[in-house]
Coordinates of C-alpha atoms and ligand atoms in Angstrom, one line a residue:
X362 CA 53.8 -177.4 124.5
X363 CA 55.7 -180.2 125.1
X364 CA 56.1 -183.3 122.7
X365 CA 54.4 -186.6 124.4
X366 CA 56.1 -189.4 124.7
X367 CA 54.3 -192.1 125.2
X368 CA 54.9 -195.3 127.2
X369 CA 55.0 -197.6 123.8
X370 CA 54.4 -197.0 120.2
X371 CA 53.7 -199.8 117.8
X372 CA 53.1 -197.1 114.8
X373 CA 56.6 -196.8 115.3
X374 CA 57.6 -200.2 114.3
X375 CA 55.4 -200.2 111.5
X376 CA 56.7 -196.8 110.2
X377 CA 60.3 -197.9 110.6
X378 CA 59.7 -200.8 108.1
X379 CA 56.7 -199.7 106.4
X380 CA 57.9 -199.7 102.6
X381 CA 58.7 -203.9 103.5
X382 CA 55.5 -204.4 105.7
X383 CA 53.3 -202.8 103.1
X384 CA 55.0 -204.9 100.6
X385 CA 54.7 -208.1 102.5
X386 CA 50.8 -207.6 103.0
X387 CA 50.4 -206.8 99.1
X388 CA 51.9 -209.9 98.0
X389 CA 49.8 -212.0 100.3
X390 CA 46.2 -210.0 99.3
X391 CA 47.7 -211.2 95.8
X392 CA 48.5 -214.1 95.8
X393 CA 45.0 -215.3 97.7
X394 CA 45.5 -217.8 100.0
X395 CA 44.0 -216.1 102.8
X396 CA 44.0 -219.0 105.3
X397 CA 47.4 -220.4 106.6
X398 CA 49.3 -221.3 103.3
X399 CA 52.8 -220.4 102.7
X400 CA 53.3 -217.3 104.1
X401 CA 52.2 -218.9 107.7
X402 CA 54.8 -222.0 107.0
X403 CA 57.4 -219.6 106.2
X404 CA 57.0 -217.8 109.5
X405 CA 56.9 -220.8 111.2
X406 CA 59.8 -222.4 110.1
X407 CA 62.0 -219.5 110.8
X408 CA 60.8 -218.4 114.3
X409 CA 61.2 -221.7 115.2
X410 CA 65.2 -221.4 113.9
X411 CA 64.9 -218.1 116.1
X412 CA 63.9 -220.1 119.1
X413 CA 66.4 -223.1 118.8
X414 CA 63.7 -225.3 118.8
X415 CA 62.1 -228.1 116.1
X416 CA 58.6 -226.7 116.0
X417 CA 57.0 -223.8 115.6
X418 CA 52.7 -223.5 115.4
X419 CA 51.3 -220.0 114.4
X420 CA 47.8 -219.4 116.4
X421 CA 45.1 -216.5 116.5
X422 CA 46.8 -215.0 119.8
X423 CA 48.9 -215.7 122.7
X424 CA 45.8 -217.0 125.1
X425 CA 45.3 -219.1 122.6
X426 CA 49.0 -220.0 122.0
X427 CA 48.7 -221.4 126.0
X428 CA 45.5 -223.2 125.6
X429 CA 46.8 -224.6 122.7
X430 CA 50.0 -225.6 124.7
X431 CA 47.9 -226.7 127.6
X432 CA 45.7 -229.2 125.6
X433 CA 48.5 -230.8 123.3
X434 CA 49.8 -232.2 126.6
X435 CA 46.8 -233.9 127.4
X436 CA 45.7 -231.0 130.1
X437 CA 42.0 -231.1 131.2
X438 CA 39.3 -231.4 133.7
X439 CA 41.0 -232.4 136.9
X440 CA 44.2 -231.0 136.4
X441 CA 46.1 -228.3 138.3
X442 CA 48.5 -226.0 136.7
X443 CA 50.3 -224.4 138.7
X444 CA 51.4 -220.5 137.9
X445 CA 51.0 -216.5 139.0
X446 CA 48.8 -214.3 139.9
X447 CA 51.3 -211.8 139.1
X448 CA 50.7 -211.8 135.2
X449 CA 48.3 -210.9 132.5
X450 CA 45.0 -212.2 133.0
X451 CA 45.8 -214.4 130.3
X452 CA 47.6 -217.0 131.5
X453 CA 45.4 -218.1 134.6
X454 CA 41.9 -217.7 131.7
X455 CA 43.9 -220.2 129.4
X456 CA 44.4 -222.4 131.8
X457 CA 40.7 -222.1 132.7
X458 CA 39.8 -222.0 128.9
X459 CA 41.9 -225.5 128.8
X460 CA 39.2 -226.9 131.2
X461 CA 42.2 -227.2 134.4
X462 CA 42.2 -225.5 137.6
X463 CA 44.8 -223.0 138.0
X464 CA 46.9 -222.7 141.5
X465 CA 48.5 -219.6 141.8
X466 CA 52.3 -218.8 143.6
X467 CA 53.9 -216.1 144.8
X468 CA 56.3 -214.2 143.0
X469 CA 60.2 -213.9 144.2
X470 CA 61.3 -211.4 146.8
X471 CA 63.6 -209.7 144.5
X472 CA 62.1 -210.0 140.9
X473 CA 58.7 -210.1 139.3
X474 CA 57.9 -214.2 138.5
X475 CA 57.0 -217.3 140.0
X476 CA 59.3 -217.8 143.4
X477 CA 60.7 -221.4 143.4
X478 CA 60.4 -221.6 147.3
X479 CA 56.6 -220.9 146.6
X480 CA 56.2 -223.3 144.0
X481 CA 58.0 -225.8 146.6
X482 CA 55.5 -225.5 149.0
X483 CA 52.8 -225.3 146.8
X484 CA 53.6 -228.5 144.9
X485 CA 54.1 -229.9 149.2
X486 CA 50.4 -229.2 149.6
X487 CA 48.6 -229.2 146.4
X488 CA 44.4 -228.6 146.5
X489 CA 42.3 -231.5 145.2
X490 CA 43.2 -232.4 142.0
X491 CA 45.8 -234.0 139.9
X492 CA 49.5 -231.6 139.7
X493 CA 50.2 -231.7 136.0
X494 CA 52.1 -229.0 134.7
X495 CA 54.3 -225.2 135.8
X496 CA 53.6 -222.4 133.9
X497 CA 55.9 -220.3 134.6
X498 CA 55.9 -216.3 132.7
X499 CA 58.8 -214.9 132.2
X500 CA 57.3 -211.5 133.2
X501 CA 58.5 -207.8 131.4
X502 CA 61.1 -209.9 129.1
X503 CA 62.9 -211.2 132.0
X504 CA 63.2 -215.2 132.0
X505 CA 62.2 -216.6 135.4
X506 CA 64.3 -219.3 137.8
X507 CA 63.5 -222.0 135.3
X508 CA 66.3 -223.8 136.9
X509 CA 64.9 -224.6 139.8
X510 CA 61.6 -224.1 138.5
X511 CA 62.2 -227.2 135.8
X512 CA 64.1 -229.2 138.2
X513 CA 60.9 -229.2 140.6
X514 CA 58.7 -230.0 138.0
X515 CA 60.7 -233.0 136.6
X516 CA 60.8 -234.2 139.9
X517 CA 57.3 -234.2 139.9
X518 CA 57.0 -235.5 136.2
X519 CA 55.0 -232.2 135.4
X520 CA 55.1 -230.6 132.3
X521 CA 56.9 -227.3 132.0
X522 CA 55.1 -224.6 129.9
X523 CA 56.7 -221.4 129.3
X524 CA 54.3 -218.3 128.8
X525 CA 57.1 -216.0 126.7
X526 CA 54.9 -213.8 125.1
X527 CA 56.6 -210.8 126.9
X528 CA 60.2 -212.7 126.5
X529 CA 61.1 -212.9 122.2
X530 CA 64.8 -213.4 122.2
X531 CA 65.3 -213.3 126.3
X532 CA 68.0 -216.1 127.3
X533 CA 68.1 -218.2 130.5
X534 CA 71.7 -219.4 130.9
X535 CA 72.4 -219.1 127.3
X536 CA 68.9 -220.8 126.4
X537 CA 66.7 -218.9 125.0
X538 CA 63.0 -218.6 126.4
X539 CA 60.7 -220.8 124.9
X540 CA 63.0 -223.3 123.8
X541 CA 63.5 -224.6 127.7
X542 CA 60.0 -226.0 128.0
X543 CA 57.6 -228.9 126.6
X544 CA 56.2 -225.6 125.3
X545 CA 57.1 -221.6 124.9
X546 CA 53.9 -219.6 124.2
X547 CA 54.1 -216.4 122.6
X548 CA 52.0 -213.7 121.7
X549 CA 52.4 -211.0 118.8
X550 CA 50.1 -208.7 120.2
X551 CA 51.2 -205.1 118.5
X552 CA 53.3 -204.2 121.7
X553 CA 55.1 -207.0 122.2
X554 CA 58.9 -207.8 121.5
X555 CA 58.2 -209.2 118.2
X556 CA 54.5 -207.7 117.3
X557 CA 52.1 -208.3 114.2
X558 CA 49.6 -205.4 113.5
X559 CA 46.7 -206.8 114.7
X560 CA 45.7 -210.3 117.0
X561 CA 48.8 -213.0 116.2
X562 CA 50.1 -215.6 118.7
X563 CA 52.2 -219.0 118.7
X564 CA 53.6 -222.2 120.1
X565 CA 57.1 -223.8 119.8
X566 CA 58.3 -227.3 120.6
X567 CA 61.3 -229.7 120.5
X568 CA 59.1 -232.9 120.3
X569 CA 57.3 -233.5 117.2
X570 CA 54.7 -235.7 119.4
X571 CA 53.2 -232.4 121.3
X572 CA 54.5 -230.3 117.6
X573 CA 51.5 -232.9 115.6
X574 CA 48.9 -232.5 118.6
X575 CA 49.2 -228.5 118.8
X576 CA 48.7 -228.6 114.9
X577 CA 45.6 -230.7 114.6
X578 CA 44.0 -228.8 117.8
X579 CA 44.7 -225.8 116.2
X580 CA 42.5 -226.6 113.5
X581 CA 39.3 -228.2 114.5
X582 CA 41.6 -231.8 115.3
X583 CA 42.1 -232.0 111.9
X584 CA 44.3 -235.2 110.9
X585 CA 43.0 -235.4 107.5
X586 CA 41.0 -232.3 106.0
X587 CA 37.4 -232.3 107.2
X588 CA 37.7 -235.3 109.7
X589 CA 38.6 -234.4 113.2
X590 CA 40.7 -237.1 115.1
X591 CA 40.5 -235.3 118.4
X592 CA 38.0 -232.7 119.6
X593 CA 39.6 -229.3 118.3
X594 CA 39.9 -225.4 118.2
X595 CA 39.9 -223.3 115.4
X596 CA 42.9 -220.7 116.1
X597 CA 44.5 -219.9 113.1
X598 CA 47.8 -217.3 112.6
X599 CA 46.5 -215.0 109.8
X600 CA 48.7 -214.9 106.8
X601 CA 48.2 -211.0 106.4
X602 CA 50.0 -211.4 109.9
X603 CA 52.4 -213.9 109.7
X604 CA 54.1 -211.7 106.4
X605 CA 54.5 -208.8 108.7
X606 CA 56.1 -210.8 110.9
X607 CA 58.7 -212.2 108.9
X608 CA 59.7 -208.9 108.2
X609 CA 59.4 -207.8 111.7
X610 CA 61.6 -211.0 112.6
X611 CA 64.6 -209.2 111.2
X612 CA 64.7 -206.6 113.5
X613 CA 63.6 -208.2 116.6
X614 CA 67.5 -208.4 117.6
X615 CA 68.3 -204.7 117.3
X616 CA 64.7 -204.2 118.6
X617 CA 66.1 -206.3 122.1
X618 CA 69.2 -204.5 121.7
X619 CA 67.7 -200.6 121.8
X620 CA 65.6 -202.1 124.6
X621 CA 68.8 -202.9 126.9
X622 CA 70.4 -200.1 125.8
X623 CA 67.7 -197.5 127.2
X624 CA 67.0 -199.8 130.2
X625 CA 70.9 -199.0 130.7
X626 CA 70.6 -195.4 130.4
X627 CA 67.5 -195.6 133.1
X628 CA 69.2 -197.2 135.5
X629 CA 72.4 -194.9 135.3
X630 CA 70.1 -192.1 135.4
X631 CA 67.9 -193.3 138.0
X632 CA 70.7 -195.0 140.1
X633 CA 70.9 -192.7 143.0
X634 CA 66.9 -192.3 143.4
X635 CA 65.0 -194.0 146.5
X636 CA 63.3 -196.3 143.8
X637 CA 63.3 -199.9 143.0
X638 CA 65.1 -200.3 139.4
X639 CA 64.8 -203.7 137.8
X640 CA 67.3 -206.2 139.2
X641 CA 70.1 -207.4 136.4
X642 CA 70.8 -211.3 137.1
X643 CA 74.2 -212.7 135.6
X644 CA 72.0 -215.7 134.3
X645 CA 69.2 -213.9 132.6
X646 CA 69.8 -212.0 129.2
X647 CA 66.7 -209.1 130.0
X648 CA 64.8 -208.4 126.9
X649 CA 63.1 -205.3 128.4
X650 CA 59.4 -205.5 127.0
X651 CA 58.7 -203.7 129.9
X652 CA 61.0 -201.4 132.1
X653 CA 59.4 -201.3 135.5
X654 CA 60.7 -199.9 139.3
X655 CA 59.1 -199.6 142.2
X656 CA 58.5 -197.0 144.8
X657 CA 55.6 -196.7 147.4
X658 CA 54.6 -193.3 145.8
X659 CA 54.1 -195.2 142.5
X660 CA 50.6 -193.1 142.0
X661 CA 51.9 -189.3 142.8
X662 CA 55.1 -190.0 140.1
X663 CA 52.3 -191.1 138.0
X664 CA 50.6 -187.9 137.7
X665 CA 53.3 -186.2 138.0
X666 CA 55.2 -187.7 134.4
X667 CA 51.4 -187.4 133.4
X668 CA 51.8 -183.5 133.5
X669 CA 55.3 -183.5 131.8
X670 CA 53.3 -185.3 128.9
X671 CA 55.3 -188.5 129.6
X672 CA 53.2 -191.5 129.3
X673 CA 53.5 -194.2 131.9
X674 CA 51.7 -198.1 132.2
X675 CA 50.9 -200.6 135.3
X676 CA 51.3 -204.0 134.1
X677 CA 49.4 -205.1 136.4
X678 CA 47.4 -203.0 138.6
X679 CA 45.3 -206.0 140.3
X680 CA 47.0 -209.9 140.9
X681 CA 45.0 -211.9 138.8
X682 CA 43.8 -213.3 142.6
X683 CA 42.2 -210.1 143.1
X684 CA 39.9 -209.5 139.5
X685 CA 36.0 -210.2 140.0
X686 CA 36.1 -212.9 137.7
X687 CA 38.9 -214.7 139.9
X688 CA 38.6 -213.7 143.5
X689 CA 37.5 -216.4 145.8
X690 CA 37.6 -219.0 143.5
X691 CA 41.2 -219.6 142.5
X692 CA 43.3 -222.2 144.4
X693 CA 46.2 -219.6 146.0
X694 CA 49.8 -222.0 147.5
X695 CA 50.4 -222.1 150.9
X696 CA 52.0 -218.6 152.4
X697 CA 49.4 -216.7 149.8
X698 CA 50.4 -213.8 147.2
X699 CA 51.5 -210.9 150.0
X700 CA 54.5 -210.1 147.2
X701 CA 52.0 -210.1 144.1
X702 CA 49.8 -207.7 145.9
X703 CA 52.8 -205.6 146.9
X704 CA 54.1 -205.8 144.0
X705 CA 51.0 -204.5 142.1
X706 CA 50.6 -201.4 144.6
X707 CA 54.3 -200.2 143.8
X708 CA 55.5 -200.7 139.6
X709 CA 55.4 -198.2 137.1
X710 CA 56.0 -199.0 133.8
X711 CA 58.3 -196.3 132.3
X712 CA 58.1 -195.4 127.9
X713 CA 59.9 -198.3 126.2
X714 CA 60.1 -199.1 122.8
X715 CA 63.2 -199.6 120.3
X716 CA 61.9 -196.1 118.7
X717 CA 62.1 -194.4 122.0
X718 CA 65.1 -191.9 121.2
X719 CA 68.0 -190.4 123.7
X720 CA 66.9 -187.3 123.8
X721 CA 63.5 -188.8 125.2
X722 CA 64.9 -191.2 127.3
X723 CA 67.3 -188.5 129.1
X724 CA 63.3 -186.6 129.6
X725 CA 62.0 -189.6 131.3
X726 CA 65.0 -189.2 133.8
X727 CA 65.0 -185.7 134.1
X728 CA 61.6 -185.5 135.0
X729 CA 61.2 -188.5 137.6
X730 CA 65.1 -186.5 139.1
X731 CA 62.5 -183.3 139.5
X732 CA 59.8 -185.3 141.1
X733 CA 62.2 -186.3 143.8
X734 CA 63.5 -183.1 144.2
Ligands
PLP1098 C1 50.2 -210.6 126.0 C2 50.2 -211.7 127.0 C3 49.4 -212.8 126.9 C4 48.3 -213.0 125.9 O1 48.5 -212.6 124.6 P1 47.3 -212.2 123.7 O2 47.9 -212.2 122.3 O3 46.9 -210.8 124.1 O4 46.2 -213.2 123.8 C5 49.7 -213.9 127.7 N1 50.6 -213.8 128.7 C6 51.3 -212.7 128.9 C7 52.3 -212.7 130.0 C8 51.2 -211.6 128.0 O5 51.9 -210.5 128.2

């Protein structure tokens, strides 16, 4: 038999570091402050150091991180917040969960987030309802055009919100992700870039405004303990969680750096193969959460890896356009979401994680060669 390899692996991350983790998680079952406390600060402070950035607010998760975001700047009934379909459900139920209407673009031609020319003529032609902020997700670790992206929404005077909870440590021209925003939203979700062992999420901020706002939401709209100045949440980061992340914190560098490293032997490996590999922009630093390429026979490689024991994902296999829960209902920009729906016919999602070894990696390849055979 052959060994599996799955397509990601958090047991692997916590095995790598479990003496520290298990450590971590004594200390803060002894030292009982089970709510917030020190251990949250401490995470905090430095993953906001990580991110460049003056802020950082631990939540319960990353939907919550973006309703969190959403709400701080004053984002309600009435509003339209404009992102993808092309994304984890997520991001288009916070926006919903905020109480605003989301509008959703077309992705690029070339790439896998929010096309500028669509958000253009989007913004051009906007449905009822007041244009308040671009959500843009910087999809499989890869930072989207925030360029253009941020210049059309100051234009506008929208706020820019950054879903980067597939994006920890991914850089935009030298600025990491996140840290370009009003807001970067993260989520520590156990197979993310930088993953807690259980539900963990965040917010980070350069203005100490929008920093105070996301705070008090956070807790019920708590200014002073057990009076609520504005109507709140209650979305908390666990402690338990935030000391595994500060320990995870310290590898989330090397973790990025194994990432890029297999994503380099895939595309050597694959280079020659009628597939789509992901396309490597000189302004983007690629983070690799997710390795994805395209081919029409997405389904038939599938099964066949499937047989090999070789674990595959489809991140996403329906635009968010296209769910039940969605269809007919969400405001779609002019031009509509042909490449989402494209897009979500054709990816494949091959195994990677930092643990993912060589030897396993030069499988993958071997096996999607003999497929094409
Ligand atoms: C994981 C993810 C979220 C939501 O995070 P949770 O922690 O699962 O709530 C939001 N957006 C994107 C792009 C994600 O990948």
């Amino acid at each position: 038999m052959m060994t599996p390899i799955p397509q990601t692996d958090p047991r692997a991350g916590y095995r790598e570091q479990k003496a520290a983790i298990d450590a971590a998680v004594a200390r803060v079952l002894d030292g009982g402050m089970y709510i917030l406390g020190r251990d949250a600060e401490c995470f905090e402070s430095r993953f906001a150091k990580l991110i460049g950035v003056g802020h950082a607010i631990g939540c319960g998760n990353g939907t919550d991180a973006l309703e969190l975001a959403l709400r701080a700047c004053g984002i309600g009934a009435g509003d339209l917040v404009f992102t993808v379909s092309h994304t984890a459900v997520a991001t288009v139920a916070a926006i919903e969960r905020a109480g605003a209407t989301p509008v959703l673009v077309d992705i690029e031609p070339n790439g896998f987030a929010m096309d500028p020319a669509a958000l253009e003529r989007a913004l051009r032609a906007p449905p009822r309802g007041r244009p308040a902020a671009v959500l843009p997700v910087h999809l499989y670790g890869e930072p989207a055009a925030l360029g253009d992206i941020a210049t059309l929404a100051r234009a506008q005077g929208l706020r820019l919100i950054e879903d980067a909870a597939q994006s920890h440590g991914a850089a935009y021209r030298g600025r990491v992700t996140g840290s370009i925003g009003d807001f970067g939203c993260f989520s520590f979700y156990p197979t993310k870039n930088l993953a807690a062992l259980g539900d963990a999420g965040g917010v980070v901020t350069d203005s100490a405004e929008l920093a105070a706002a996301a705070r008090e939401i956070r807790e019920y709209g708590w200014r002073d303990r057990y009076v609520s100045a504005v109507p709140g949440i209650n979305t908390r980061l666990d402690p338990i969680q935030a000391a595994i992340l500060s320990v995870k914190l310290d590898a989330l560098a090397e973790g990025n750096a194994r990432r890029q490293a297999i994503a380099t032997r895939y595309d050597k490996g694959l280079a020659d193969l009628p597939l789509k590999r992901p396309a490597r922009r000189p302004q983007t630093t690629h983070v690799f959460h997710q390795y994805v390429v395209r081919l029409p026979q997405r389904d038939r490689l599938r099964e066949h890896l499937r047989q090999s024991a070789i674990g595959t994902g489809i991140h996403y296999p329906l635009p968010v356009h296209l769910h039940p829960a969605y269809q007919g209902r969400v405001p779609v920009g002019p031009g509509g979401l042909c490449r989402s729906e494209e897009a979500a016919r054709e990816i494949l999602s091959l195994p990677m994680y930092p643990q993912l070894g060589d030897a396993a990696v030069e499988r993958v390849i071997a096996e999607i060669r003999r497929f094409f055979l």
